[in-house]
Amino acid sequence: IGISLREISTVLPQVRQELRFIAGINIFMDFGGAIAALLFVFAGWGAYGVLLGVGSLSLVGVVVAAIYSLKSAPGVWAWDSAFLKAALRTALPAVPLSVGHSTLQFSDYFLVSYYRSVSDLATYGLAYNLASPTLMAIAAINLTYLPTCVEILQKGRDAFARFVDKSMILFAVGGIAAISFATSAGPALAAWFGGAIYTESGRLLPIVVAGYVFFSLSQLQQFVPGAMIQDMQASARAYLVAAVVNVATNFLLIPRFGMWGAAWSTLGSYALAFVLLSRSVRALLPELRWMSRISHLVALTALSVGFALPMQSRATGPISALLFWGGAARVTVGLAFALRLLDRSDVERLRAFRPFAAS
């Protein structure tokens, strides 16, 4: 309920892409809630204090966002039954979509905690915490990508297809660079954060990051039908199928292979969701051409990871890990140019902070 209220109260700022307000109110609710939770815990409220702190700051943020939206919206507020019915037809498929998202993100945690030891859960959790910057990129996509899709679609299907093609390639190359970084620096960074006993978290990190990369690419795909036909049913089906597969494979693999079984199961499920979404989007927008570059992306992944893997044993601390990451990132970008996945226009676009320009 709290998450739903947060989303509803910030709909208007998201549509208008008021990023400064959105960032500020979310920082207030998230970090303010964490601080309030700690204060309540120190005051002796225990676990209830965590819920009270997070919940109270979230509620305050919802009220502030709702008041802001009411004041900044033009015109007179009135009840519109026709609009509500149309919105519900579009929004109801988001319920199974959200269930699929949540299952993919948390079922592996639950089953690792059920089948394995507390230390395994802590090791697995650290890998996900280290991969969290990838989720930050996904959050940025959620804030800006759908309104941008709607805007560019007004220029015609061909312009929209070029935009989606370029977005997919750019995010795929960025994701491969992230996987390369996780491969080269993961164990060293995990040992630096948590001690030598958490080195295994770093070895899991490339798999976790790869799962998040597929998730981010799936997010790009799911917004295409949302912009074109305001229909999320195909996206919901894809995530539900992937979630069912994820739970089933987690039950099969975690008891036998532990954390590694969970990581590979979740990566495979994210990849399955991406494949299913891509098929439905291709049927809706056959002008897309990025799929013809899949062999190039596979080659880029193999070469980048192959370059980064020998660095893993040589990174002995955070400084050397970051240096190796810089080298791995440069190699990934260089290979992307060699494979003609990137060109000079992409460099200019990124320098101008316009990664979604419809050129």
Coordinates of C-alpha atoms in Angstrom, one line a residue:
I1 CA 0.0 0.0 0.0
G2 CA 2.8 2.4 0.9
I3 CA 4.6 1.8 -2.4
S4 CA 1.4 2.3 -4.3
L5 CA 0.7 5.6 -2.5
R6 CA 4.2 6.8 -3.4
E7 CA 3.7 5.9 -7.0
I8 CA 0.3 7.6 -7.2
S9 CA 1.4 10.8 -5.5
T10 CA 4.4 11.3 -7.9
V11 CA 2.6 10.4 -11.2
L12 CA 2.2 14.1 -12.3
P13 CA 5.9 15.0 -11.6
Q14 CA 7.0 11.9 -13.4
V15 CA 4.9 12.7 -16.5
R16 CA 6.3 16.2 -16.5
Q17 CA 9.8 14.8 -15.9
E18 CA 10.4 17.1 -12.9
L19 CA 13.5 15.2 -11.9
R20 CA 14.7 17.5 -9.2
F21 CA 11.5 17.2 -7.2
I22 CA 11.2 13.5 -7.8
A23 CA 14.8 13.0 -6.6
G24 CA 14.3 15.2 -3.6
I25 CA 11.1 13.6 -2.4
N26 CA 12.5 10.1 -2.8
I27 CA 15.7 10.9 -1.0
F28 CA 13.5 12.4 1.8
M29 CA 11.3 9.3 2.0
D30 CA 14.1 6.7 1.7
F31 CA 17.0 8.2 3.6
G32 CA 14.7 10.1 6.0
G33 CA 12.9 6.9 6.7
A34 CA 16.1 5.1 7.4
I35 CA 17.3 7.7 9.8
A36 CA 13.9 7.8 11.6
A37 CA 13.9 4.0 11.8
L38 CA 17.4 4.0 13.4
L39 CA 16.2 6.6 15.9
F40 CA 13.1 4.5 16.9
V41 CA 15.3 1.4 17.2
F42 CA 17.7 3.2 19.5
A43 CA 14.7 4.4 21.5
G44 CA 13.9 0.8 22.2
W45 CA 11.1 0.1 19.6
G46 CA 13.0 -2.7 17.9
A47 CA 11.6 -4.1 14.7
Y48 CA 8.4 -2.0 15.2
G49 CA 10.6 1.1 15.1
V50 CA 11.8 0.2 11.7
L51 CA 8.3 0.0 10.3
L52 CA 7.2 3.1 12.2
G53 CA 10.2 5.2 11.0
V54 CA 10.0 4.1 7.3
G55 CA 6.2 4.3 7.2
S56 CA 5.9 7.7 8.9
L57 CA 8.4 9.4 6.6
S58 CA 6.9 7.7 3.5
L59 CA 3.4 9.0 4.5
V60 CA 4.8 12.5 5.0
G61 CA 6.4 12.3 1.6
V62 CA 3.2 11.1 0.0
V63 CA 1.3 14.1 1.5
V64 CA 3.9 16.5 0.3
A65 CA 4.0 15.1 -3.2
A66 CA 0.2 15.1 -3.4
I67 CA -0.1 18.7 -2.3
Y68 CA 2.7 19.7 -4.8
S69 CA 0.8 17.9 -7.6
L70 CA -2.5 19.5 -6.7
K71 CA -0.9 23.0 -6.7
S72 CA 1.1 22.6 -9.8
A73 CA -1.5 21.0 -12.1
P74 CA -3.3 23.5 -14.4
G75 CA -7.1 23.7 -14.5
V76 CA -9.8 22.6 -12.2
W77 CA -9.8 19.2 -10.5
A78 CA -12.9 17.1 -11.3
W79 CA -14.1 13.5 -11.3
D80 CA -13.7 11.9 -14.8
S81 CA -15.3 8.4 -14.9
A82 CA -14.4 7.8 -18.6
F83 CA -10.7 8.6 -18.0
L84 CA -10.7 6.4 -14.8
K85 CA -12.1 3.4 -16.8
A86 CA -9.6 3.9 -19.6
A87 CA -6.7 4.2 -17.0
L88 CA -7.8 1.0 -15.2
R89 CA -7.8 -0.9 -18.5
T90 CA -4.2 0.1 -19.0
A91 CA -3.2 -0.2 -15.3
L92 CA -4.7 -3.4 -14.2
P93 CA -2.2 -5.6 -16.1
A94 CA 0.4 -3.8 -14.0
V95 CA -0.7 -5.8 -11.0
P96 CA 0.6 -9.2 -12.3
L97 CA 3.5 -7.3 -13.8
S98 CA 4.5 -6.0 -10.4
V99 CA 4.0 -9.5 -8.9
G100 CA 6.3 -10.9 -11.5
H101 CA 8.9 -8.2 -10.8
S102 CA 8.7 -8.8 -7.0
T103 CA 9.0 -12.5 -7.4
L104 CA 12.1 -12.2 -9.6
Q105 CA 13.7 -9.8 -7.2
F106 CA 13.0 -11.6 -3.9
S107 CA 12.3 -15.3 -4.3
D108 CA 16.0 -16.2 -4.5
Y109 CA 16.6 -14.3 -1.2
F110 CA 13.8 -16.2 0.5
L111 CA 14.8 -19.6 -0.6
V112 CA 18.5 -19.0 0.1
S113 CA 17.5 -18.0 3.6
Y114 CA 15.3 -21.1 3.9
Y115 CA 17.7 -23.7 2.5
R116 CA 21.1 -22.3 3.4
S117 CA 22.9 -20.8 6.4
V118 CA 22.8 -17.2 7.6
S119 CA 26.4 -16.7 6.4
D120 CA 25.4 -17.8 2.9
L121 CA 22.5 -15.3 2.9
A122 CA 24.9 -12.5 4.0
T123 CA 27.3 -13.4 1.3
Y124 CA 24.6 -13.5 -1.3
G125 CA 23.1 -10.2 0.0
L126 CA 26.4 -8.4 -0.3
A127 CA 26.6 -9.3 -4.0
Y128 CA 23.3 -7.7 -4.6
N129 CA 24.2 -4.6 -2.6
L130 CA 27.4 -4.2 -4.7
A131 CA 25.2 -4.6 -7.8
S132 CA 22.8 -1.9 -6.6
P133 CA 24.2 0.9 -8.9
T134 CA 22.8 -1.1 -11.8
L135 CA 19.3 -0.8 -10.2
M136 CA 19.9 3.0 -9.9
A137 CA 20.3 3.1 -13.7
I138 CA 17.0 1.2 -14.0
A139 CA 15.3 3.7 -11.7
A140 CA 16.5 6.5 -14.0
I141 CA 15.0 4.6 -17.0
N142 CA 11.7 4.4 -15.2
L143 CA 11.6 8.1 -14.6
T144 CA 12.3 9.3 -18.1
Y145 CA 11.9 6.6 -20.7
L146 CA 8.2 6.2 -21.1
P147 CA 7.4 10.0 -21.5
T148 CA 10.3 10.2 -24.0
C149 CA 8.9 7.2 -25.9
V150 CA 5.5 8.9 -26.1
E151 CA 7.1 12.2 -27.3
I152 CA 9.2 10.5 -30.0
L153 CA 6.4 8.3 -31.2
Q154 CA 4.6 11.5 -32.4
K155 CA 7.4 11.9 -35.0
G156 CA 6.4 8.6 -36.6
R157 CA 7.1 4.9 -36.4
D158 CA 10.4 5.0 -38.2
A159 CA 11.8 7.7 -35.8
F160 CA 10.5 5.7 -32.8
A161 CA 12.1 2.5 -34.1
R162 CA 15.4 4.2 -34.5
F163 CA 15.2 5.6 -31.0
V164 CA 14.4 2.2 -29.5
D165 CA 17.2 0.6 -31.5
K166 CA 19.7 3.1 -30.3
S167 CA 18.5 2.9 -26.7
M168 CA 18.9 -0.9 -26.7
I169 CA 22.4 -0.8 -28.1
L170 CA 23.6 1.9 -25.8
F171 CA 22.2 0.2 -22.7
A172 CA 23.5 -3.2 -23.8
V173 CA 27.0 -1.8 -24.3
G174 CA 26.8 -0.1 -20.9
G175 CA 25.6 -3.2 -19.3
I176 CA 28.4 -5.3 -20.8
A177 CA 30.9 -2.7 -19.4
A178 CA 29.3 -3.2 -16.0
I179 CA 29.6 -6.9 -16.3
S180 CA 33.3 -6.5 -17.2
F181 CA 33.8 -4.3 -14.2
A182 CA 32.2 -6.8 -11.9
T183 CA 34.3 -9.6 -13.4
S184 CA 37.6 -7.7 -12.9
A185 CA 37.0 -6.0 -9.6
G186 CA 34.2 -7.9 -7.9
P187 CA 36.2 -10.2 -5.4
A188 CA 38.6 -7.4 -4.5
L189 CA 35.8 -4.9 -3.8
A190 CA 33.8 -7.5 -1.8
A191 CA 36.8 -8.4 0.3
W192 CA 37.4 -4.6 1.0
F193 CA 33.8 -4.0 2.0
G194 CA 33.2 -7.1 4.1
G195 CA 36.5 -8.8 4.7
A196 CA 38.1 -11.8 3.1
I197 CA 35.3 -14.1 4.0
Y198 CA 33.1 -12.2 1.6
T199 CA 35.3 -12.8 -1.5
E200 CA 32.7 -15.2 -2.7
S201 CA 30.2 -12.3 -3.1
G202 CA 32.6 -10.7 -5.6
R203 CA 32.7 -13.9 -7.6
L204 CA 28.9 -13.9 -7.7
L205 CA 28.8 -10.3 -8.7
P206 CA 29.1 -10.6 -12.5
I207 CA 26.1 -13.0 -12.6
V208 CA 24.0 -10.7 -10.4
V209 CA 25.0 -7.7 -12.6
A210 CA 24.2 -9.6 -15.7
G211 CA 20.7 -10.4 -14.3
Y212 CA 20.1 -6.7 -13.7
V213 CA 21.3 -5.8 -17.2
F214 CA 18.7 -8.1 -18.7
F215 CA 16.2 -6.5 -16.3
S216 CA 17.1 -3.0 -17.5
L217 CA 16.8 -4.1 -21.2
S218 CA 13.5 -5.7 -20.4
Q219 CA 12.3 -2.4 -18.9
L220 CA 13.1 -0.7 -22.2
Q221 CA 11.1 -3.3 -24.1
Q222 CA 8.1 -3.1 -21.8
F223 CA 7.7 0.6 -22.3
V224 CA 7.2 0.2 -26.1
P225 CA 3.7 -1.3 -26.0
G226 CA 2.9 1.1 -23.1
A227 CA 3.7 4.0 -25.4
M228 CA 2.2 2.6 -28.6
I229 CA -1.0 0.9 -27.6
Q230 CA -1.2 1.6 -23.8
D231 CA -1.4 -2.2 -23.2
M232 CA 0.9 -4.0 -20.7
Q233 CA -0.7 -7.4 -20.9
A234 CA 2.1 -9.0 -23.0
S235 CA 4.7 -7.6 -20.6
A236 CA 2.7 -8.9 -17.6
R237 CA 2.6 -12.4 -19.2
A238 CA 6.3 -12.4 -19.9
Y239 CA 7.2 -11.5 -16.3
L240 CA 4.8 -14.0 -14.8
V241 CA 6.2 -16.8 -16.9
A242 CA 9.7 -15.8 -15.9
A243 CA 8.7 -15.6 -12.3
V244 CA 7.2 -19.1 -12.3
V245 CA 10.3 -20.5 -14.0
N246 CA 12.4 -18.6 -11.4
V247 CA 10.6 -20.1 -8.4
A248 CA 10.7 -23.6 -9.9
T249 CA 14.4 -23.5 -10.7
N250 CA 15.2 -21.9 -7.4
F251 CA 13.6 -24.9 -5.6
L252 CA 15.6 -27.3 -7.8
L253 CA 19.0 -25.5 -7.7
I254 CA 19.4 -23.8 -4.4
P255 CA 19.3 -27.0 -2.2
R256 CA 22.1 -28.5 -4.3
F257 CA 24.2 -25.5 -5.5
G258 CA 23.4 -22.9 -2.9
M259 CA 24.1 -19.3 -3.8
W260 CA 25.4 -20.1 -7.2
G261 CA 22.2 -22.0 -8.0
A262 CA 20.2 -18.9 -6.9
A263 CA 22.3 -16.6 -9.0
W264 CA 22.2 -18.6 -12.2
S265 CA 18.4 -19.3 -11.8
T266 CA 17.7 -15.6 -11.4
L267 CA 19.9 -14.6 -14.3
G268 CA 18.2 -17.2 -16.6
S269 CA 14.8 -16.0 -15.5
Y270 CA 15.6 -12.4 -16.3
A271 CA 17.0 -13.5 -19.7
L272 CA 13.8 -15.4 -20.3
A273 CA 11.6 -12.3 -19.5
F274 CA 13.8 -10.3 -21.9
V275 CA 13.4 -12.8 -24.8
L276 CA 9.6 -13.0 -24.3
L277 CA 9.3 -9.3 -24.2
S278 CA 11.5 -8.8 -27.2
R279 CA 9.4 -11.2 -29.3
S280 CA 6.1 -9.4 -28.4
V281 CA 7.7 -6.0 -29.1
R282 CA 9.1 -7.1 -32.5
A283 CA 5.6 -8.3 -33.5
L284 CA 4.3 -4.8 -32.6
L285 CA 7.1 -2.8 -34.1
P286 CA 8.7 -4.9 -36.9
E287 CA 10.8 -1.9 -38.0
L288 CA 13.2 -2.6 -35.1
R289 CA 16.7 -3.6 -36.2
W290 CA 18.7 -4.0 -33.0
M291 CA 18.1 -7.7 -32.9
S292 CA 20.3 -8.1 -36.0
R293 CA 23.2 -6.9 -33.8
I294 CA 22.8 -9.7 -31.2
S295 CA 25.8 -11.7 -32.5
H296 CA 27.9 -8.5 -32.2
L297 CA 26.7 -8.0 -28.6
V298 CA 27.5 -11.7 -27.7
A299 CA 31.0 -11.2 -29.2
L300 CA 31.5 -8.0 -27.2
T301 CA 30.5 -9.8 -24.0
A302 CA 32.8 -12.7 -24.6
L303 CA 35.8 -10.5 -25.5
S304 CA 35.2 -8.0 -22.7
V305 CA 34.7 -10.7 -20.0
G306 CA 37.7 -12.7 -21.4
F307 CA 39.8 -9.6 -21.0
A308 CA 38.6 -8.8 -17.5
L309 CA 38.8 -12.3 -16.1
P310 CA 42.6 -12.5 -15.7
M311 CA 42.5 -9.2 -13.8
Q312 CA 40.4 -10.8 -11.1
S313 CA 43.2 -12.5 -9.4
R314 CA 45.5 -9.5 -9.7
A315 CA 43.2 -7.0 -8.1
T316 CA 44.3 -6.9 -4.4
G317 CA 42.5 -3.9 -3.2
P318 CA 40.0 -1.1 -4.1
I319 CA 42.5 1.1 -5.9
S320 CA 43.9 -1.7 -8.1
A321 CA 40.3 -2.9 -8.7
L322 CA 39.2 0.5 -9.8
L323 CA 42.3 0.8 -12.1
F324 CA 41.5 -2.5 -13.6
W325 CA 37.9 -1.5 -14.0
G326 CA 39.0 1.6 -15.9
G327 CA 41.0 -0.6 -18.2
A328 CA 38.2 -3.1 -18.7
A329 CA 35.7 -0.3 -19.5
R330 CA 38.0 1.3 -22.1
V331 CA 38.5 -2.1 -23.7
T332 CA 34.8 -2.7 -23.8
V333 CA 34.1 0.7 -25.4
G334 CA 36.9 0.2 -27.9
L335 CA 35.6 -3.2 -28.9
A336 CA 32.1 -1.7 -29.2
F337 CA 33.5 0.8 -31.8
A338 CA 35.4 -2.0 -33.6
L339 CA 32.3 -4.0 -33.8
R340 CA 30.4 -1.0 -35.0
L341 CA 28.0 -1.0 -32.1
L342 CA 29.0 2.6 -31.4
D343 CA 30.0 5.5 -33.5
R344 CA 31.0 9.1 -33.1
S345 CA 27.4 10.4 -32.9
D346 CA 27.0 8.3 -29.7
V347 CA 30.0 10.0 -28.1
E348 CA 28.5 13.4 -28.9
R349 CA 25.1 12.4 -27.7
L350 CA 26.5 11.2 -24.4
R351 CA 28.7 14.3 -24.0
A352 CA 25.5 16.4 -24.4
F353 CA 23.7 14.2 -21.9
R354 CA 21.1 13.3 -24.5
P355 CA 21.3 9.5 -24.6
F356 CA 17.7 9.3 -25.9
A357 CA 18.0 11.7 -28.8
A358 CA 16.0 10.6 -31.8
S359 CA 18.6 10.9 -34.4

